[in-house]
mmCIF file of C-alpha atoms in Angstrom:
data_model
loop_
_atom_site.group_PDB
_atom_site.id
_atom_site.type_symbol
_atom_site.label_atom_id
_atom_site.label_comp_id
_atom_site.label_asym_id
_atom_site.label_seq_id
_atom_site.Cartn_x
_atom_site.Cartn_y
_atom_site.Cartn_z
ATOM 1 C CA MET A 9 23.921 219.287 -35.026
ATOM 2 C CA ALA A 10 26.569 221.417 -36.769
ATOM 3 C CA ASP A 11 25.914 224.176 -34.251
ATOM 4 C CA VAL A 12 26.969 221.923 -31.353
ATOM 5 C CA SER A 13 30.006 220.251 -32.914
ATOM 6 C CA ALA A 14 32.001 223.434 -33.814
ATOM 7 C CA PRO A 15 32.065 224.877 -30.248
ATOM 8 C CA SER A 16 32.723 221.391 -28.824
ATOM 9 C CA LEU A 17 35.628 220.936 -31.208
ATOM 10 C CA ILE A 18 37.090 224.308 -30.205
ATOM 11 C CA LEU A 19 36.766 223.466 -26.487
ATOM 12 C CA PHE A 20 38.306 220.033 -27.077
ATOM 13 C CA ILE A 21 41.321 221.512 -28.913
ATOM 14 C CA ALA A 22 41.738 224.202 -26.229
ATOM 15 C CA SER A 23 41.667 221.597 -23.465
ATOM 16 C CA LEU A 24 44.317 219.529 -25.309
ATOM 17 C CA VAL A 25 46.585 222.589 -25.642
ATOM 18 C CA ILE A 26 46.173 223.417 -21.932
ATOM 19 C CA ALA A 27 46.796 219.791 -20.916
ATOM 20 C CA ALA A 28 49.957 219.646 -23.039
ATOM 21 C CA GLY A 29 51.240 222.864 -21.432
ATOM 22 C CA VAL A 30 50.545 221.606 -17.906
ATOM 23 C CA ALA A 31 52.166 218.245 -18.680
ATOM 24 C CA GLY A 32 55.302 219.992 -19.962
ATOM 25 C CA VAL A 33 55.595 222.074 -16.807
ATOM 26 C CA LEU A 34 55.044 219.045 -14.568
ATOM 27 C CA ILE A 35 57.637 216.953 -16.418
ATOM 28 C CA ASP A 36 60.209 219.738 -16.085
ATOM 29 C CA THR A 37 59.441 220.179 -12.369
ATOM 30 C CA VAL A 38 59.605 216.462 -11.595
ATOM 31 C CA SER A 39 62.869 216.161 -13.529
ATOM 32 C CA GLY A 40 64.398 219.029 -11.536
ATOM 33 C CA ILE A 41 63.317 217.505 -8.227
ATOM 34 C CA SER A 42 64.683 214.112 -9.276
ATOM 35 C CA ASN A 43 68.086 215.587 -10.168
ATOM 36 C CA ALA A 44 68.253 217.466 -6.865
ATOM 37 C CA LEU A 45 67.445 214.279 -4.936
ATOM 38 C CA ASP A 46 70.135 212.351 -6.833
ATOM 39 C CA GLU A 47 72.779 214.976 -6.000
ATOM 40 C CA ARG A 48 71.744 215.216 -2.347
ATOM 41 C CA GLY A 49 71.638 211.415 -2.079
ATOM 42 C CA GLY A 50 75.258 211.200 -3.227
ATOM 43 C CA ASP A 51 76.324 213.761 -0.619
ATOM 44 C CA VAL A 52 74.421 211.957 2.127
ATOM 45 C CA ALA A 53 75.914 208.598 1.105
ATOM 46 C CA GLU A 54 79.427 210.076 1.310
ATOM 47 C CA ASN A 55 78.711 211.451 4.792
ATOM 48 C CA ILE A 56 77.200 208.167 5.966
ATOM 49 C CA GLU A 57 80.219 206.186 4.740
ATOM 50 C CA THR A 58 82.611 208.557 6.564
ATOM 51 C CA ASP A 59 83.247 207.909 10.237
ATOM 52 C CA ILE A 60 86.269 208.766 12.368
ATOM 53 C CA GLU A 61 87.232 208.311 15.999
ATOM 54 C CA ILE A 62 89.967 210.048 17.971
ATOM 55 C CA ILE A 63 91.813 207.247 19.737
ATOM 56 C CA SER A 64 94.460 209.295 21.561
ATOM 57 C CA ASP A 65 94.603 209.054 25.334
ATOM 58 C CA SER A 66 93.849 212.396 26.962
ATOM 59 C CA GLU A 67 96.164 211.497 29.848
ATOM 60 C CA ALA A 68 99.101 210.691 27.527
ATOM 61 C CA GLY A 69 100.204 214.276 27.010
ATOM 62 C CA VAL A 70 99.023 215.145 23.519
ATOM 63 C CA TYR A 71 100.391 218.692 23.873
ATOM 64 C CA ASN A 72 104.134 219.232 23.504
ATOM 65 C CA ASP A 73 104.918 222.583 25.129
ATOM 66 C CA SER A 74 108.492 222.848 23.796
ATOM 67 C CA GLU A 75 107.404 222.223 20.174
ATOM 68 C CA ARG A 76 104.013 223.947 20.665
ATOM 69 C CA THR A 77 102.146 221.089 18.966
ATOM 70 C CA VAL A 78 99.109 218.936 19.628
ATOM 71 C CA THR A 79 99.331 215.415 18.195
ATOM 72 C CA LEU A 80 96.253 213.197 17.910
ATOM 73 C CA LEU A 81 95.727 209.678 16.599
ATOM 74 C CA VAL A 82 92.557 209.431 14.498
ATOM 75 C CA LYS A 83 91.097 206.135 13.269
ATOM 76 C CA ASN A 84 89.016 205.715 10.113
ATOM 77 C CA THR A 85 86.057 203.662 11.360
ATOM 78 C CA GLY A 86 84.012 204.228 8.201
ATOM 79 C CA VAL A 87 83.757 202.108 5.065
ATOM 80 C CA ARG A 88 85.567 204.324 2.556
ATOM 81 C CA THR A 89 89.149 205.380 1.992
ATOM 82 C CA LEU A 90 89.705 209.001 3.021
ATOM 83 C CA PRO A 91 92.293 211.526 1.876
ATOM 84 C CA ALA A 92 95.166 211.877 4.325
ATOM 85 C CA ALA A 93 96.090 215.517 3.828
ATOM 86 C CA GLY A 94 95.994 218.473 6.182
ATOM 87 C CA GLY A 95 93.752 220.443 3.820
ATOM 88 C CA THR A 96 90.965 217.868 4.033
ATOM 89 C CA PHE A 97 90.746 218.129 7.824
ATOM 90 C CA ASP A 98 89.093 220.986 9.644
ATOM 91 C CA VAL A 99 90.728 221.300 13.060
ATOM 92 C CA ILE A 100 89.502 223.703 15.717
ATOM 93 C CA VAL A 101 91.472 224.116 18.951
ATOM 94 C CA ASP A 102 89.739 226.032 21.732
ATOM 95 C CA SER A 103 87.315 227.672 19.258
ATOM 96 C CA GLU A 104 90.086 228.776 16.870
ATOM 97 C CA TYR A 105 90.359 227.326 13.361
ATOM 98 C CA GLN A 106 93.833 225.929 12.723
ATOM 99 C CA THR A 107 95.662 226.027 9.381
ATOM 100 C CA ASN A 108 99.004 224.488 10.454
ATOM 101 C CA VAL A 109 97.765 220.904 10.254
ATOM 102 C CA SER A 110 99.845 217.982 9.010
ATOM 103 C CA VAL A 111 98.628 214.415 8.582
ATOM 104 C CA THR A 112 100.672 211.214 8.405
ATOM 105 C CA VAL A 113 99.279 207.729 7.825
ATOM 106 C CA VAL A 114 100.679 205.594 10.647
ATOM 107 C CA ASP A 115 101.128 202.391 8.616
ATOM 108 C CA GLY A 116 103.148 204.275 5.988
ATOM 109 C CA SER A 117 100.725 203.857 3.083
ATOM 110 C CA ALA A 118 99.597 206.745 0.927
ATOM 111 C CA ASN A 119 95.880 206.237 1.600
ATOM 112 C CA TRP A 120 93.893 206.317 4.813
ATOM 113 C CA ARG A 121 91.956 203.085 4.456
ATOM 114 C CA PRO A 122 89.137 201.861 6.713
ATOM 115 C CA HIS A 123 90.468 200.807 10.138
ATOM 116 C CA GLY A 124 93.673 202.748 9.424
ATOM 117 C CA VAL A 125 95.113 205.372 11.752
ATOM 118 C CA VAL A 126 96.557 208.791 10.977
ATOM 119 C CA GLU A 127 98.598 211.102 13.146
ATOM 120 C CA VAL A 128 97.221 214.636 13.033
ATOM 121 C CA THR A 129 99.674 217.284 14.219
ATOM 122 C CA VAL A 130 98.628 220.872 14.825
ATOM 123 C CA SER A 131 101.599 223.214 15.178
ATOM 124 C CA GLY A 132 102.039 226.818 16.201
ATOM 125 C CA LEU A 133 99.973 226.558 19.376
ATOM 126 C CA SER A 134 100.543 228.238 22.691
ATOM 127 C CA LEU A 135 98.254 226.650 25.253
ATOM 128 C CA ASP A 136 98.001 227.722 28.867
ATOM 129 C CA ALA A 137 97.631 225.226 31.700
ATOM 130 C CA GLY A 138 94.105 223.943 32.005
ATOM 131 C CA ASP A 139 91.369 222.261 30.004
ATOM 132 C CA HIS A 140 91.378 222.366 26.207
ATOM 133 C CA ARG A 141 89.257 221.018 23.396
ATOM 134 C CA VAL A 142 90.070 219.919 19.843
ATOM 135 C CA LYS A 143 87.389 219.384 17.208
ATOM 136 C CA VAL A 144 88.326 217.383 14.102
ATOM 137 C CA VAL A 145 85.972 217.436 11.096
ATOM 138 C CA ILE A 146 86.302 215.460 7.855
ATOM 139 C CA ASN A 147 83.535 215.057 5.252
ATOM 140 C CA GLY A 148 80.916 216.250 7.721
ATOM 141 C CA ASP A 149 81.859 213.796 10.478
ATOM 142 C CA GLU A 150 83.178 215.498 13.587
ATOM 143 C CA GLU A 151 84.821 214.315 16.761
ATOM 144 C CA ILE A 152 85.681 216.272 19.895
ATOM 145 C CA PHE A 153 88.701 215.523 22.061
ATOM 146 C CA LYS A 154 89.192 217.083 25.496
ATOM 147 C CA PHE A 155 92.506 217.178 27.344
ATOM 148 C CA ARG A 156 94.323 219.017 30.092
ATOM 149 C CA THR A 157 97.748 220.662 29.992
ATOM 150 C CA ASN A 158 100.042 221.290 32.907
ATOM 151 C CA ALA A 159 102.234 223.798 31.086
#
């Protein structure tokens, strides 16, 4: 009986050591996946809560040829307050990224609250007569506005 118990004891201890090692690796892996899902979930929630709409009228002359500006009215139709600063908006006019972007909250407050409207002005443009396209992106939400100039 002593001949059987010594090898069994060695195999039992070896299996416990292997099981402990595997459990440690699995716990670390599951913890890493959980943290990644938490971070990604926060990003997705921010994108879901962000929604904008361009409410300017394309027939109302959004392009001012003498000042070389395009002015758009953008409404926050999401559920969270958004920053109202030119640096937080990505504006692309006719496939060119614009850096001369200024933003003003229409109701005069400092924050762009849900259902609020901002005036986005892009300056330094020289648009020919014809069809044009502006893409506004904030926090992953994008809107496209098409208009025509007669200049």
